Structures are given as C-alpha cells and as structure tokens.
Short mmCIF file of C-alpha atoms (C1' of nucleotides) in Angstrom, two decimals:
data_model
loop_
_atom_site.label_atom_id
_atom_site.label_comp_id
_atom_site.label_asym_id
_atom_site.label_seq_id
_atom_site.Cartn_x
_atom_site.Cartn_y
_atom_site.Cartn_z
CA MET A 1 114.24 -8.75 114.54
CA SER A 2 114.42 -11.86 116.69
CA SER A 3 111.47 -12.97 118.78
CA PHE A 4 113.53 -12.40 121.90
CA GLN A 5 114.02 -8.77 120.98
CA GLU A 6 110.29 -8.41 120.41
CA PHE A 7 109.71 -9.91 123.83
CA GLN A 8 112.06 -7.42 125.43
CA ALA A 9 110.31 -4.55 123.68
CA ARG A 10 106.96 -5.68 125.10
CA HIS A 11 108.07 -5.99 128.74
CA ASP A 12 110.05 -3.56 130.85
CA LEU A 13 112.19 -5.87 132.95
CA SER A 14 114.95 -3.36 133.68
CA MET A 15 116.54 -3.38 137.11
CA GLU A 16 114.88 -0.05 137.90
CA ALA A 17 111.39 -1.20 136.93
CA LEU A 18 111.79 -4.39 138.96
CA CYS A 19 113.10 -2.54 142.00
CA ALA A 20 110.23 -0.06 141.82
CA ARG A 21 107.92 -3.06 142.24
CA ILE A 22 109.97 -4.34 145.15
CA LEU A 23 109.66 -0.94 146.79
CA GLU A 24 105.86 -1.00 146.45
CA ARG A 25 105.65 -4.47 147.90
CA HIS A 26 107.92 -3.72 150.85
CA ALA A 27 107.04 -0.10 151.54
CA ALA A 28 106.27 -1.06 155.14
CA THR A 29 109.79 -2.29 155.91
CA ILE A 30 111.87 0.12 153.84
CA ARG A 31 112.71 3.19 155.91
CA VAL A 32 113.87 5.42 153.05
CA LYS A 33 111.14 7.85 152.06
CA LYS A 34 112.08 9.23 148.67
CA PRO A 35 111.22 6.72 145.95
CA ALA A 36 113.96 7.88 143.57
CA VAL A 37 116.63 7.34 146.20
CA ALA A 38 115.13 4.06 147.38
CA ILE A 39 114.86 2.58 143.89
CA ALA A 40 118.40 3.57 142.95
CA ASN A 41 119.86 2.00 146.07
CA LEU A 42 117.66 -1.09 145.88
CA ALA A 43 118.99 -1.55 142.37
CA ARG A 44 122.56 -1.43 143.66
CA ILE A 45 121.73 -3.83 146.49
CA VAL A 46 119.88 -6.36 144.34
CA GLU A 47 122.39 -6.22 141.51
CA THR A 48 125.25 -6.91 143.91
CA THR A 49 123.35 -9.60 145.80
CA LEU A 50 122.52 -11.49 142.61
CA THR A 51 126.14 -11.36 141.47
CA LEU A 52 127.64 -12.47 144.77
CA ALA A 53 124.97 -15.03 145.68
CA ASN A 54 125.05 -16.67 142.24
CA ARG A 55 128.83 -16.91 142.48
CA LYS A 56 129.12 -18.46 145.92
CA GLY A 57 125.67 -18.94 147.38
CA PHE A 58 123.49 -16.52 149.32
CA HIS A 59 124.44 -17.94 152.69
CA SER A 60 128.16 -17.67 151.95
CA MET A 61 127.78 -14.06 150.88
CA SER A 62 128.40 -11.94 153.98
CA LEU A 63 126.84 -8.54 154.50
CA ARG A 64 130.37 -7.18 154.61
CA ASP A 65 130.92 -8.48 151.09
CA LEU A 66 127.70 -6.73 150.18
CA THR A 67 128.75 -3.38 151.68
CA GLU A 68 132.10 -3.48 149.89
CA GLN A 69 130.70 -4.37 146.48
CA SER A 70 127.61 -2.17 146.62
CA GLY A 71 129.28 0.90 148.10
CA LEU A 72 126.59 1.22 150.76
CA SER A 73 127.28 1.01 154.47
CA MET A 74 126.01 -1.57 156.90
CA GLY A 75 123.51 0.88 158.36
CA ALA A 76 122.27 1.96 154.95
CA LEU A 77 121.58 -1.64 153.98
CA TYR A 78 119.40 -2.10 157.03
CA ALA A 79 117.26 0.84 155.94
CA TYR A 80 116.10 -1.39 153.07
CA PHE A 81 115.59 -4.72 154.83
CA ASP A 82 115.30 -5.83 158.44
CA SER A 83 117.15 -9.12 158.03
CA LYS A 84 119.23 -10.96 155.48
CA ASP A 85 116.32 -13.36 154.95
CA THR A 86 114.04 -10.45 154.06
CA LEU A 87 116.48 -9.48 151.31
CA LEU A 88 116.19 -13.02 149.97
CA MET A 89 112.40 -12.89 150.06
CA MET A 90 112.35 -9.54 148.24
CA ILE A 91 114.14 -11.04 145.26
CA LEU A 92 112.25 -14.34 145.35
CA GLY A 93 108.90 -12.54 145.60
CA GLN A 94 109.65 -10.35 142.62
CA VAL A 95 110.58 -13.35 140.48
CA VAL A 96 107.35 -15.14 141.35
CA GLY A 97 105.38 -11.94 140.72
CA VAL A 98 106.83 -11.41 137.26
CA VAL A 99 106.23 -15.04 136.29
CA GLU A 100 102.54 -14.71 137.15
CA GLU A 101 102.29 -11.45 135.26
CA VAL A 102 104.09 -12.47 132.07
CA LEU A 103 103.09 -16.13 131.76
CA GLY A 104 99.72 -15.80 133.47
CA ARG A 105 97.72 -14.51 130.54
CA PRO A 106 98.45 -15.90 127.08
CA PRO A 107 97.19 -13.89 124.07
CA GLU A 108 93.48 -14.43 123.64
CA ALA A 109 94.01 -15.30 119.99
CA LEU A 110 95.54 -18.58 121.18
CA ALA A 111 92.54 -19.62 123.29
CA THR A 112 91.40 -22.14 120.66
CA ASP A 113 94.87 -23.01 119.35
CA PRO A 114 96.58 -25.43 121.74
CA ALA A 115 99.64 -25.94 119.54
CA GLY A 116 100.16 -22.18 119.35
CA ARG A 117 99.58 -21.84 123.06
CA LEU A 118 102.15 -24.53 123.82
CA ARG A 119 104.64 -22.80 121.54
CA TRP A 120 103.89 -19.46 123.19
CA LEU A 121 104.38 -20.91 126.70
CA LEU A 122 107.73 -22.44 125.88
CA GLU A 123 109.00 -19.39 124.01
CA THR A 124 107.81 -16.91 126.61
CA HIS A 125 109.24 -18.95 129.49
CA LEU A 126 112.64 -19.06 127.80
CA TYR A 127 112.64 -15.36 126.94
CA LEU A 128 111.55 -14.35 130.42
CA THR A 129 114.24 -16.40 132.11
CA GLU A 130 116.78 -15.06 129.63
CA ALA A 131 115.81 -11.45 130.32
CA MET A 132 115.99 -11.99 134.09
CA HIS A 133 118.65 -14.66 134.12
CA PRO A 134 120.41 -13.90 137.43
CA TRP A 135 117.06 -13.58 139.19
CA PHE A 136 115.93 -17.04 138.10
CA VAL A 137 119.23 -18.68 138.92
CA PHE A 138 118.99 -17.12 142.36
CA ALA A 139 115.42 -18.29 142.89
CA TYR A 140 116.22 -21.80 141.68
CA MET A 141 119.35 -22.21 143.78
CA GLU A 142 118.28 -20.56 147.02
CA ALA A 143 114.58 -21.29 147.28
CA LYS A 144 115.00 -24.67 148.96
CA ALA A 145 117.62 -23.72 151.53
CA PHE A 146 115.61 -20.90 153.08
CA PRO A 147 112.52 -19.95 155.07
CA LYS A 148 109.47 -22.15 154.70
CA GLU A 149 107.46 -19.34 153.18
CA GLY A 150 110.02 -19.04 150.37
CA ARG A 151 109.98 -22.72 149.53
CA GLU A 152 106.20 -22.82 149.31
CA LEU A 153 106.21 -19.78 147.08
CA ALA A 154 108.68 -21.37 144.68
CA VAL A 155 106.86 -24.71 144.59
CA SER A 156 103.47 -23.16 143.88
CA SER A 157 104.96 -20.98 141.16
CA GLU A 158 106.46 -24.01 139.48
CA MET A 159 103.18 -25.91 139.76
CA MET A 160 101.41 -23.05 137.99
CA THR A 161 103.54 -23.11 134.85
CA GLU A 162 103.47 -26.87 134.84
CA SER A 163 99.70 -26.99 134.85
CA MET A 164 99.50 -24.35 132.12
CA ILE A 165 101.59 -26.64 129.93
CA ALA A 166 99.45 -29.63 130.91
CA ASP A 167 96.29 -27.69 130.01
CA ALA A 168 97.57 -26.83 126.56
CA LEU A 169 98.49 -30.47 126.04
CA ALA A 170 95.12 -31.74 127.25
CA ASP A 171 93.36 -29.26 124.98
CA GLY A 172 95.46 -30.47 122.05
CA VAL A 173 94.68 -34.10 122.82
CA ALA A 174 90.96 -33.31 123.00
CA ARG A 175 91.17 -31.73 119.55
CA GLY A 176 93.06 -34.69 118.13
CA LEU A 177 96.18 -32.59 117.54
CA PHE A 178 98.50 -34.32 119.99
CA ALA A 179 99.04 -37.95 120.89
CA VAL A 180 100.11 -37.98 124.54
CA PRO A 181 99.42 -40.91 126.88
CA ASP A 182 99.69 -38.82 130.07
CA VAL A 183 99.58 -35.03 129.80
CA THR A 184 100.66 -34.41 133.40
CA MET A 185 103.72 -36.57 132.93
CA ALA A 186 104.56 -34.84 129.65
CA ALA A 187 104.33 -31.42 131.34
CA VAL A 188 106.51 -32.67 134.17
CA LEU A 189 109.14 -33.74 131.64
CA ILE A 190 109.00 -30.49 129.70
CA LYS A 191 109.57 -28.25 132.71
CA PRO A 192 113.19 -29.27 133.40
CA MET A 193 114.11 -28.63 129.77
CA LEU A 194 112.85 -25.07 130.21
CA GLN A 195 114.78 -24.66 133.45
CA ASP A 196 117.94 -26.03 131.94
CA TRP A 197 118.20 -22.95 129.76
CA TYR A 198 118.95 -20.71 132.71
CA VAL A 199 120.44 -23.22 135.15
CA LYS A 200 123.17 -24.21 132.70
CA ARG A 201 123.14 -21.10 130.55
CA ALA A 202 126.94 -20.80 130.52
CA LYS A 203 127.14 -24.22 128.87
CA HIS A 204 124.61 -23.30 126.21
CA ARG A 205 126.37 -20.01 125.51
CA ARG A 206 129.68 -21.81 125.12
CA ARG A 207 128.05 -23.88 122.40
CA GLY A 208 126.90 -20.68 120.70
CA VAL A 209 123.20 -21.35 121.37
CA THR A 210 121.05 -18.19 121.51
CA PRO A 211 117.67 -18.00 123.25
CA ASP A 212 115.92 -18.02 119.88
CA LEU A 213 117.83 -21.06 118.72
CA TYR A 214 117.18 -22.93 121.97
CA ALA A 215 113.50 -22.02 121.75
CA GLU A 216 113.28 -23.26 118.19
CA GLN A 217 114.99 -26.57 118.92
CA LEU A 218 113.18 -27.20 122.18
CA ILE A 219 109.84 -26.57 120.48
CA ALA A 220 110.73 -28.95 117.66
CA PHE A 221 111.78 -31.61 120.18
CA VAL A 222 108.61 -31.23 122.22
CA GLU A 223 106.33 -31.15 119.21
CA ALA A 224 107.85 -34.37 117.95
CA ALA A 225 107.44 -35.94 121.39
CA VAL A 226 103.76 -35.01 121.67
CA GLY A 227 103.13 -36.26 118.16
CA LEU A 228 102.16 -32.97 116.56
CA ARG A 229 101.81 -33.39 112.81
CA THR A 230 103.94 -30.79 111.04
CA MET A 231 102.40 -29.03 108.07
CA GLN A 232 104.31 -31.16 105.59
CA ALA A 233 103.42 -34.40 107.34
CA ALA A 234 99.76 -33.39 107.68
CA GLY A 235 99.62 -32.50 103.99
CA ARG A 236 100.62 -35.98 102.84
CA MET B 1 110.58 -58.38 139.55
CA SER B 2 110.98 -54.75 138.48
CA SER B 3 113.97 -53.61 136.47
CA PHE B 4 115.00 -51.38 139.33
CA GLN B 5 115.21 -54.36 141.64
CA GLU B 6 117.34 -56.19 139.09
CA PHE B 7 119.60 -53.16 138.92
CA GLN B 8 120.01 -53.16 142.69
CA ALA B 9 120.84 -56.85 142.67
CA ARG B 10 123.61 -56.25 140.14
CA HIS B 11 125.32 -53.38 141.97
CA ASP B 12 126.30 -53.12 145.63
CA LEU B 13 125.64 -49.47 146.38
CA SER B 14 125.19 -49.90 150.13
CA MET B 15 126.55 -47.20 152.41
CA GLU B 16 129.25 -49.60 153.65
CA ALA B 17 130.44 -50.52 150.16
CA LEU B 18 130.56 -46.86 149.12
CA CYS B 19 132.42 -45.83 152.28
CA ALA B 20 134.93 -48.63 151.79
CA ARG B 21 135.74 -47.01 148.44
CA ILE B 22 136.04 -43.60 150.05
CA LEU B 23 138.48 -45.08 152.57
CA GLU B 24 140.65 -46.49 149.77
CA ARG B 25 140.67 -43.20 147.94
CA HIS B 26 141.51 -41.12 151.00
CA ALA B 27 143.73 -43.54 152.94
CA ALA B 28 146.42 -40.86 153.05
CA THR B 29 144.28 -38.35 154.99
CA ILE B 30 142.30 -40.69 157.22
CA ARG B 31 144.17 -41.28 160.48
CA VAL B 32 142.15 -44.25 161.72
CA LYS B 33 144.01 -47.48 161.02
CA LYS B 34 141.49 -50.29 161.33
CA PRO B 35 139.34 -50.50 158.19
CA ALA B 36 136.31 -51.92 159.98
CA VAL B 37 136.22 -48.99 162.41
CA ALA B 38 136.98 -46.45 159.71
CA ILE B 39 134.25 -47.68 157.37
CA ALA B 40 131.63 -47.83 160.11
CA ASN B 41 132.36 -44.27 161.23
CA LEU B 42 132.65 -42.94 157.69
CA ALA B 43 129.21 -44.37 157.08
CA ARG B 44 127.84 -42.48 160.08
CA ILE B 45 129.55 -39.29 158.99
CA VAL B 46 128.45 -39.47 155.35
CA GLU B 47 124.91 -40.53 156.20
CA THR B 48 124.51 -37.61 158.59
CA THR B 49 126.18 -35.14 156.24
CA LEU B 50 123.88 -36.09 153.37
CA THR B 51 120.81 -35.74 155.56
CA LEU B 52 121.76 -32.38 157.04
CA ALA B 53 123.27 -30.87 153.90
CA ASN B 54 120.32 -31.85 151.73
CA ARG B 55 117.96 -30.32 154.28
CA LYS B 56 119.67 -26.96 154.70
CA GLY B 57 122.74 -26.82 152.51
CA PHE B 58 126.27 -28.00 153.18
CA HIS B 59 127.54 -24.57 154.13
CA SER B 60 124.71 -24.03 156.62
CA MET B 61 125.37 -27.38 158.26
CA SER B 62 127.82 -26.72 161.08
CA LEU B 63 130.29 -29.29 162.34
CA ARG B 64 128.55 -29.04 165.70
CA ASP B 65 125.31 -30.17 164.03
CA LEU B 66 127.34 -33.01 162.58
CA THR B 67 128.80 -34.08 165.95
CA GLU B 68 125.37 -34.07 167.59
CA GLN B 69 123.60 -36.03 164.86
CA SER B 70 126.41 -38.49 164.16
CA GLY B 71 127.34 -39.16 167.77
CA LEU B 72 131.04 -38.58 167.04
CA SER B 73 133.11 -35.89 168.71
CA MET B 74 134.78 -32.95 167.04
CA GLY B 75 138.21 -34.55 167.34
CA ALA B 76 136.97 -37.88 165.99
CA LEU B 77 135.59 -36.19 162.88
CA TYR B 78 138.97 -34.66 162.15
CA ALA B 79 140.52 -38.13 162.15
CA TYR B 80 138.54 -38.73 158.94
CA PHE B 81 139.02 -35.45 157.09
CA ASP B 82 141.34 -32.49 157.45
CA SER B 83 138.82 -29.82 156.50
CA LYS B 84 135.11 -29.45 155.88
CA ASP B 85 135.84 -29.03 152.17
CA THR B 86 137.62 -32.38 152.11
CA LEU B 87 134.46 -33.99 153.45
CA LEU B 88 132.57 -32.43 150.56
CA MET B 89 135.11 -33.68 148.05
CA MET B 90 134.97 -37.20 149.48
CA ILE B 91 131.27 -37.44 148.75
CA LEU B 92 131.47 -35.66 145.39
CA GLY B 93 134.38 -37.85 144.28
CA GLN B 94 132.54 -41.02 145.17
CA VAL B 95 129.49 -39.97 143.16
CA VAL B 96 131.59 -39.22 140.10
CA GLY B 97 133.47 -42.50 140.52
CA VAL B 98 130.30 -44.59 140.67
CA VAL B 99 128.84 -42.83 137.63
CA GLU B 100 131.91 -43.71 135.58
CA GLU B 101 131.81 -47.28 136.81
CA VAL B 102 128.13 -48.00 136.30
CA LEU B 103 127.37 -45.93 133.19
CA GLY B 104 130.83 -46.16 131.64
CA ARG B 105 130.51 -49.57 130.05
CA PRO B 106 127.17 -50.54 128.49
CA PRO B 107 126.52 -54.27 127.85
CA GLU B 108 128.44 -55.37 124.75
CA ALA B 109 125.29 -56.88 123.33
CA LEU B 110 124.06 -53.32 122.72
CA ALA B 111 127.12 -52.23 120.71
CA THR B 112 125.22 -52.48 117.43
CA ASP B 113 121.79 -51.55 118.81
CA PRO B 114 121.58 -47.78 119.31
CA ALA B 115 117.92 -47.81 120.35
CA GLY B 116 118.67 -50.43 122.99
CA ARG B 117 121.74 -48.51 124.12
CA LEU B 118 119.74 -45.31 124.47
CA ARG B 119 117.12 -47.14 126.50
CA TRP B 120 119.83 -48.71 128.66
CA LEU B 121 121.48 -45.33 129.29
CA LEU B 122 118.26 -43.67 130.37
CA GLU B 123 117.13 -46.58 132.52
CA THR B 124 120.50 -47.09 134.17
CA HIS B 125 120.93 -43.37 134.89
CA LEU B 126 117.53 -43.26 136.57
CA TYR B 127 118.12 -46.40 138.61
CA LEU B 128 121.56 -45.29 139.70
CA THR B 129 120.34 -41.90 140.88
CA GLU B 130 117.43 -43.59 142.62
CA ALA B 131 119.70 -46.01 144.47
CA MET B 132 122.03 -43.21 145.55
CA HIS B 133 119.46 -40.45 145.72
CA PRO B 134 120.88 -38.32 148.57
CA TRP B 135 124.37 -38.53 147.07
CA PHE B 136 123.21 -37.14 143.74
CA VAL B 137 121.12 -34.39 145.26
CA PHE B 138 124.16 -33.41 147.28
CA ALA B 139 126.45 -33.39 144.24
CA TYR B 140 123.95 -31.43 142.16
CA MET B 141 123.26 -28.80 144.82
CA GLU B 142 126.73 -28.28 146.24
CA ALA B 143 129.05 -28.79 143.31
CA LYS B 144 128.87 -25.21 142.07
CA ALA B 145 129.30 -23.40 145.36
CA PHE B 146 132.56 -25.07 146.29
CA PRO B 147 136.24 -25.49 145.43
CA LYS B 148 137.22 -25.17 141.80
CA GLU B 149 138.38 -28.76 141.66
CA GLY B 150 134.90 -29.91 142.63
CA ARG B 151 133.14 -27.85 140.00
CA GLU B 152 135.38 -29.14 137.24
CA LEU B 153 134.80 -32.71 138.39
CA ALA B 154 131.05 -32.28 138.26
CA VAL B 155 131.07 -30.58 134.86
CA SER B 156 133.25 -33.22 133.25
CA SER B 157 131.10 -35.99 134.71
CA GLU B 158 127.99 -34.41 133.24
CA MET B 159 129.68 -33.96 129.88
CA MET B 160 130.53 -37.66 129.83
CA THR B 161 126.97 -38.92 130.19
CA GLU B 162 125.77 -36.29 127.74
CA SER B 163 128.17 -37.42 125.07
CA MET B 164 127.27 -41.06 125.63
CA ILE B 165 123.67 -40.14 124.87
CA ALA B 166 124.75 -38.12 121.85
CA ASP B 167 126.80 -41.09 120.57
CA ALA B 168 123.85 -43.45 120.79
CA LEU B 169 121.70 -40.91 118.95
CA ALA B 170 124.31 -40.34 116.24
CA ASP B 171 124.66 -44.08 115.80
CA GLY B 172 120.91 -44.40 115.47
CA VAL B 173 120.74 -41.61 112.90
CA ALA B 174 123.53 -43.26 110.88
CA ARG B 175 121.52 -46.48 110.83
CA GLY B 176 118.35 -44.68 109.78
CA LEU B 177 116.62 -45.51 113.05
CA PHE B 178 116.27 -41.99 114.44
CA ALA B 179 115.36 -38.68 112.84
CA VAL B 180 117.20 -36.02 114.83
CA PRO B 181 118.31 -32.70 113.31
CA ASP B 182 121.02 -32.08 115.93
CA VAL B 183 122.15 -34.96 118.14
CA THR B 184 124.15 -32.78 120.55
CA MET B 185 121.16 -30.55 121.14
CA ALA B 186 118.91 -33.57 121.68
CA ALA B 187 121.33 -34.99 124.26
CA VAL B 188 121.48 -31.61 125.98
CA LEU B 189 117.67 -31.59 126.22
CA ILE B 190 117.48 -35.16 127.52
CA LYS B 191 119.94 -34.66 130.38
CA PRO B 192 117.74 -32.33 132.50
CA MET B 193 114.83 -34.78 132.26
CA LEU B 194 117.12 -37.41 133.78
CA GLN B 195 118.26 -35.06 136.51
CA ASP B 196 114.72 -34.01 137.31
CA TRP B 197 114.05 -37.48 138.68
CA TYR B 198 116.34 -36.95 141.64
CA VAL B 199 116.27 -33.16 141.94
CA LYS B 200 112.47 -33.13 142.35
CA ARG B 201 112.02 -36.69 143.54
CA ALA B 202 109.65 -35.68 146.36
CA LYS B 203 107.27 -34.24 143.76
CA HIS B 204 107.35 -37.39 141.66
CA ARG B 205 106.83 -39.57 144.70
CA ARG B 206 103.83 -37.49 145.74
CA ARG B 207 102.30 -38.28 142.36
CA GLY B 208 102.91 -41.97 142.98
CA VAL B 209 105.53 -42.27 140.22
CA THR B 210 108.03 -45.09 140.79
CA PRO B 211 111.48 -45.24 139.16
CA ASP B 212 110.25 -47.90 136.75
CA LEU B 213 107.23 -45.86 135.75
CA TYR B 214 109.31 -42.71 135.26
CA ALA B 215 111.81 -44.69 133.20
CA GLU B 216 109.08 -46.11 131.03
CA GLN B 217 107.42 -42.77 130.38
CA LEU B 218 110.65 -40.86 129.87
CA ILE B 219 111.83 -43.47 127.35
CA ALA B 220 108.51 -43.28 125.49
CA PHE B 221 108.74 -39.46 125.42
CA VAL B 222 112.32 -39.48 124.17
CA GLU B 223 111.72 -42.19 121.58
CA ALA B 224 108.82 -40.19 120.17
CA ALA B 225 110.97 -37.04 120.11
CA VAL B 226 113.82 -38.73 118.22
CA GLY B 227 111.39 -40.26 115.79
CA LEU B 228 111.94 -43.92 116.63
CA ARG B 229 109.41 -46.10 114.86
CA THR B 230 107.67 -48.36 117.38
CA MET B 231 107.20 -51.99 116.43
CA GLN B 232 103.53 -51.49 115.62
CA ALA B 233 104.17 -48.38 113.53
CA ALA B 234 107.07 -50.04 111.71
CA GLY B 235 104.91 -53.04 110.95
CA ARG B 236 102.23 -51.03 109.18
"C1'" DA C 1 119.21 35.32 148.71
"C1'" DG C 2 121.39 33.83 152.56
"C1'" DA C 3 121.06 31.86 157.26
"C1'" DT C 4 119.08 28.60 160.11
"C1'" DA C 5 116.34 24.55 161.63
"C1'" DT C 6 114.66 20.07 160.81
"C1'" DA C 7 114.28 15.85 158.73
"C1'" DA C 8 116.27 12.17 155.92
"C1'" DA C 9 119.90 9.26 154.75
"C1'" DG C 10 124.17 7.22 155.46
"C1'" DC C 11 127.94 5.73 158.34
"C1'" DG C 12 130.98 2.02 160.62
"C1'" DA C 13 132.87 0.46 165.15
"C1'" DG C 14 131.41 -2.79 168.11
"C1'" DC C 15 128.15 -6.42 170.33
"C1'" DG C 16 127.03 -11.20 171.19
"C1'" DC C 17 127.41 -15.27 169.04
"C1'" DT C 18 128.72 -19.25 166.07
"C1'" DC C 19 131.90 -20.92 163.00
"C1'" DG C 20 135.86 -24.29 161.53
"C1'" DC C 21 139.49 -26.19 163.67
"C1'" DT C 22 143.30 -27.68 167.38
"C1'" DC C 23 145.29 -30.21 170.99
"C1'" DG C 24 146.13 -31.92 175.73
"C1'" DT C 25 143.65 -35.42 177.94
"C1'" DT C 26 140.89 -39.65 178.69
"C1'" DT C 27 139.05 -44.02 177.27
"C1'" DT C 28 139.25 -48.26 174.74
"C1'" DT C 29 141.59 -51.92 172.37
"C1'" DT C 30 145.32 -54.92 171.73
"C1'" DA D 1 151.80 -51.00 179.15
"C1'" DA D 2 151.75 -49.39 174.71
"C1'" DA D 3 149.02 -47.97 170.72
"C1'" DA D 4 144.84 -46.48 168.77
"C1'" DA D 5 140.80 -43.92 168.96
"C1'" DA D 6 137.71 -40.64 170.82
"C1'" DC D 7 136.89 -36.70 173.52
"C1'" DG D 8 135.41 -31.70 174.06
"C1'" DA D 9 136.89 -27.12 176.02
"C1'" DG D 10 138.86 -23.43 173.97
"C1'" DC D 11 141.00 -20.37 170.10
"C1'" DG D 12 140.71 -16.61 166.84
"C1'" DA D 13 138.12 -15.22 162.94
"C1'" DG D 14 134.09 -13.81 160.95
"C1'" DC D 15 129.07 -13.66 161.19
"C1'" DG D 16 124.36 -10.85 161.28
"C1'" DC D 17 122.85 -6.97 163.24
"C1'" DT D 18 122.50 -2.40 166.26
"C1'" DC D 19 122.96 2.24 167.41
"C1'" DG D 20 125.06 6.73 168.49
"C1'" DC D 21 126.83 9.80 165.43
"C1'" DT D 22 127.85 12.62 160.98
"C1'" DT D 23 126.62 14.24 156.55
"C1'" DT D 24 123.36 15.76 153.12
"C1'" DA D 25 118.91 17.47 151.48
"C1'" DT D 26 114.85 20.15 152.20
"C1'" DA D 27 111.81 23.55 154.51
"C1'" DT D 28 111.33 27.87 156.98
"C1'" DC D 29 112.38 32.38 158.31
"C1'" DT D 30 114.38 36.75 158.11
#
DNA sequence: AGATATAAAGCGAGCGCTCGCTCGTTTTTT
DNA sequence: AAAAAACGAGCGAGCGCTCGCTTTATATCT
C-alpha cells in the first residue's frame, strides 16, 4: 500500500466531510435548517464552483453558470451564501482550516528527529494537496485577487508551513545533521517545489509522476541540498 | 557593480523598447500611423494594464478603469487593439519573445562548461524576471484563464527553459560533474524556485533579499542538490 | 390513516448596473 | 484643407442579486 493511500485512510477529506465543516463555520449565514439537506447542496455548490473557477477563474464564472451546472436555482444558491465573495471565503477558509489541522501537529515520535520531521512535512503537504487538489488550486489562484481578509488568510497560512520547515531545518543544523547556511532561505526555496505539485499537476501527471514518486524525488533533492548524510554515506 | 546591474546594461528592456517591439509585431492591427505616437501611447496603455491587472486581475480590470488611469479615451484605446483579449496577447507575446531572445542563446564560452551554463541559466532567468517583473507576474497569473492560443504559448515557453536546464544537467552528469538520478525531474523541481522570485517578490523584498542575493543562494542550493563538488571540497 | 396547517426549501423573471465595444464628431497635426 | 488622432455618449449583453411565488416536507388534528 502506498503512503498516499495510508494518508487517505487516516484523514476523511471527502466532499461531504469538508462541507459539513463549512456548514458549522457558516451556520449564521446559511438559511437552510436541515443539516443533511444543507451538506448535500453545499457539496453540489462547492464541487461545481471548484470545477468552473479552476477552468476559467472565479470572477469569470457567473452565477448563471453555477445554477446551470449545479442544478440549483438562483434563489437556492442565496440560501447558502449572501454574496459571491462569501462563497469564495467559504472555500478558502476550509482550505486554511484543513492545512492547520493536518500539518499543524506532526507525530510526537518525530519531536527529536528533524530529518524525519522534514520528510513528514514534505510528504504530508504533497498528500494533502493531492487529496484536495481542486481546493488548493482554487486557493492559490484566487486568494490574491479577492477581499483583503482572504489575502491575509492565505499569506499567514503559507507563512505557517514555511516556518515549520525552517524549524525542522534549524533543529537539524543544531544537531549537526544538516549543513544549511540560511534555514529561512532554504525553507523559502522548498515551499514553491511543494506548491508546484498541485499548481502544475497536469504536467506532472502527463509525465506519469504519482504523488508517491514526486514525494520520493523531492525529498531526495531536498536532502541532498541540505547536506543530509544518507545511511550509506554516513557509514563510510 | 552587481551582476544584475551588468545584466541591465547588456539588455534594453525599457518600456519604450518593449513597446516598439509590440508595435512591430502588431502593425497590422494598430491603426495609429506615426511610430513615435504609437509607442508612447502603447507604453501608457501597457504600463497601466500591468499595474491594474496585477492588482486585481485582468478580467476584473475594466476598460473604463484603463481609460481613467491611462488618460486615453475609449476610442483611442481601440486604435491600438481590436479587443481586450488582443491587449492580453500583446503583453503575453512580448514576454515570450523576450524570454526566447535573452535565454535562448547562452554565451558560447559556456558550451563545454555545464556547471557554468547552469549558473548562467539560473542567474539570467532571475535577472530577466526582475527587470520585467510586472510583465512576468501578468503572464504567470493570466495565461491560464485566457484564450487557448495564449495558454499554449505560455506552456511551450516554460517547457523551453525547463529543457535548457535539463540539458545542462545531463551534460554535467555525462562529464561526471553532477550526481542526479533523474535530470528531467531535477529541472522540473528547479523551475518553481525560479518562478517564486517574481511570483512572491513582495515577500522576498520584505526580507531584504535582492536579486543578486537570491541568485547566489538559489545557485548554492541547487548545486548542493545536484551534487556539484565545490572548489574547496574538490581540492581535499 | 387521512386531511389539513405550517414551515422549509426551491424557484426564476426581473432590477439596477457595468461591461466590452462602436461610431459620428471634434481636435490636433501636417 | 486634408489627414490623422482622440474623443466619449450610447448600445445591447450579461452581471450579481432580490423577492413574490410555488412546491415539498413535516407537524397537528380529527
């Protein structure tokens, strides 16, 4: 069983589970009372929004497109959000929330193992973005063009993962495991390689690269860059 | 004198020079006859478009915004392009053209020096995107959302630089200089680190990172990852 | 169990507005 | 005075969003 499959078994990232969380968060705005109905329709709305917005941009997607593709009427849509921007923030907020949840607490066993923690961070980031691919593409592409609140959310979320990587690196340097002149800079350079997996996923797929393969090769590349001695090299 | 300054001295990438090239390319569509007038107004149009589009997205920028900020009237704008999409393609086409021109032919002295060629590619890419920062942000952000022709242009341009990097790596491996298990994969991983310089330039600037510093650190990171022996290490 | 009343959910034509774009007119240059 | 360039009000289409209405689900009462 691949590591990615194990990851999926550990986390329920199904559309329904994610929309249930959106419902909790936005219970104040959503006018539909019955959770089962609300979750089912939110799923239809979000699914369609991600498809259309990732194809031609959120702003270019009209609410009429959304009614046609989702099967819900104009009025029904506005029972779930009070403006198009709120719909955007629902999706963005859920992405940020899941990132905090999944990446926020590494296994305690890795607390004293910076190399393992770095590996875990890279792997988990890739698997998470693979499992929620359209969500992350959406967040990446739309975050900057929209309300201030959304941009700040996205920036602070990115800063968090970046500093987790930097911490693992600094820890490794302190233990003499890594040789990195500037850990912040190294973390800054690693981040875009993680993002590239989902931003240009079609390209990677065309080359036949799976998430597990990308994870393996990215980790090898990064470990070489930070000067981690492999077991063979260390044994010499 | 910094390398970036040398780069700027070697290439005229001023707004006027770039718009002169746009005028050549689109002489058929542009209805204004006198080159001096056409170039000056194209410069105003492109400058304003880049500013507005990079702030809120090309699609969200209305032509009325553009008239107000550029000082040209609606009718005057349409003497320079026949549709909003054509304006987009003018800018995109110029970016792709300059990339081919500047990155397309490395100094001949580096033909038998893969490490030097790799360094030159990374450095030159960073300096070029720094000198034309708003252009590249525009191309990166808007390429996917717009006409098919534009997307294909952007993809093929990216493929070109990627394969130039892969070639330098393969050459280095053949000469026993680099240790890279998969040169294509390594090139794929390097590209997003190059793009990050302009995509998140505000972040880098906030940290006080100059183009020269970023170039230096990126090159060090990549050289470590591909296993290049430094002079000191080789001398041991 | 069937009839009725009430609440919940969904509907979609239409409102005010802004969009990309045109074209008859005016201004500037030669 | 002719040619070139710039102007900007106005067009129809399409936008986000509202609201009076219909349909469906649930509760209540014979």
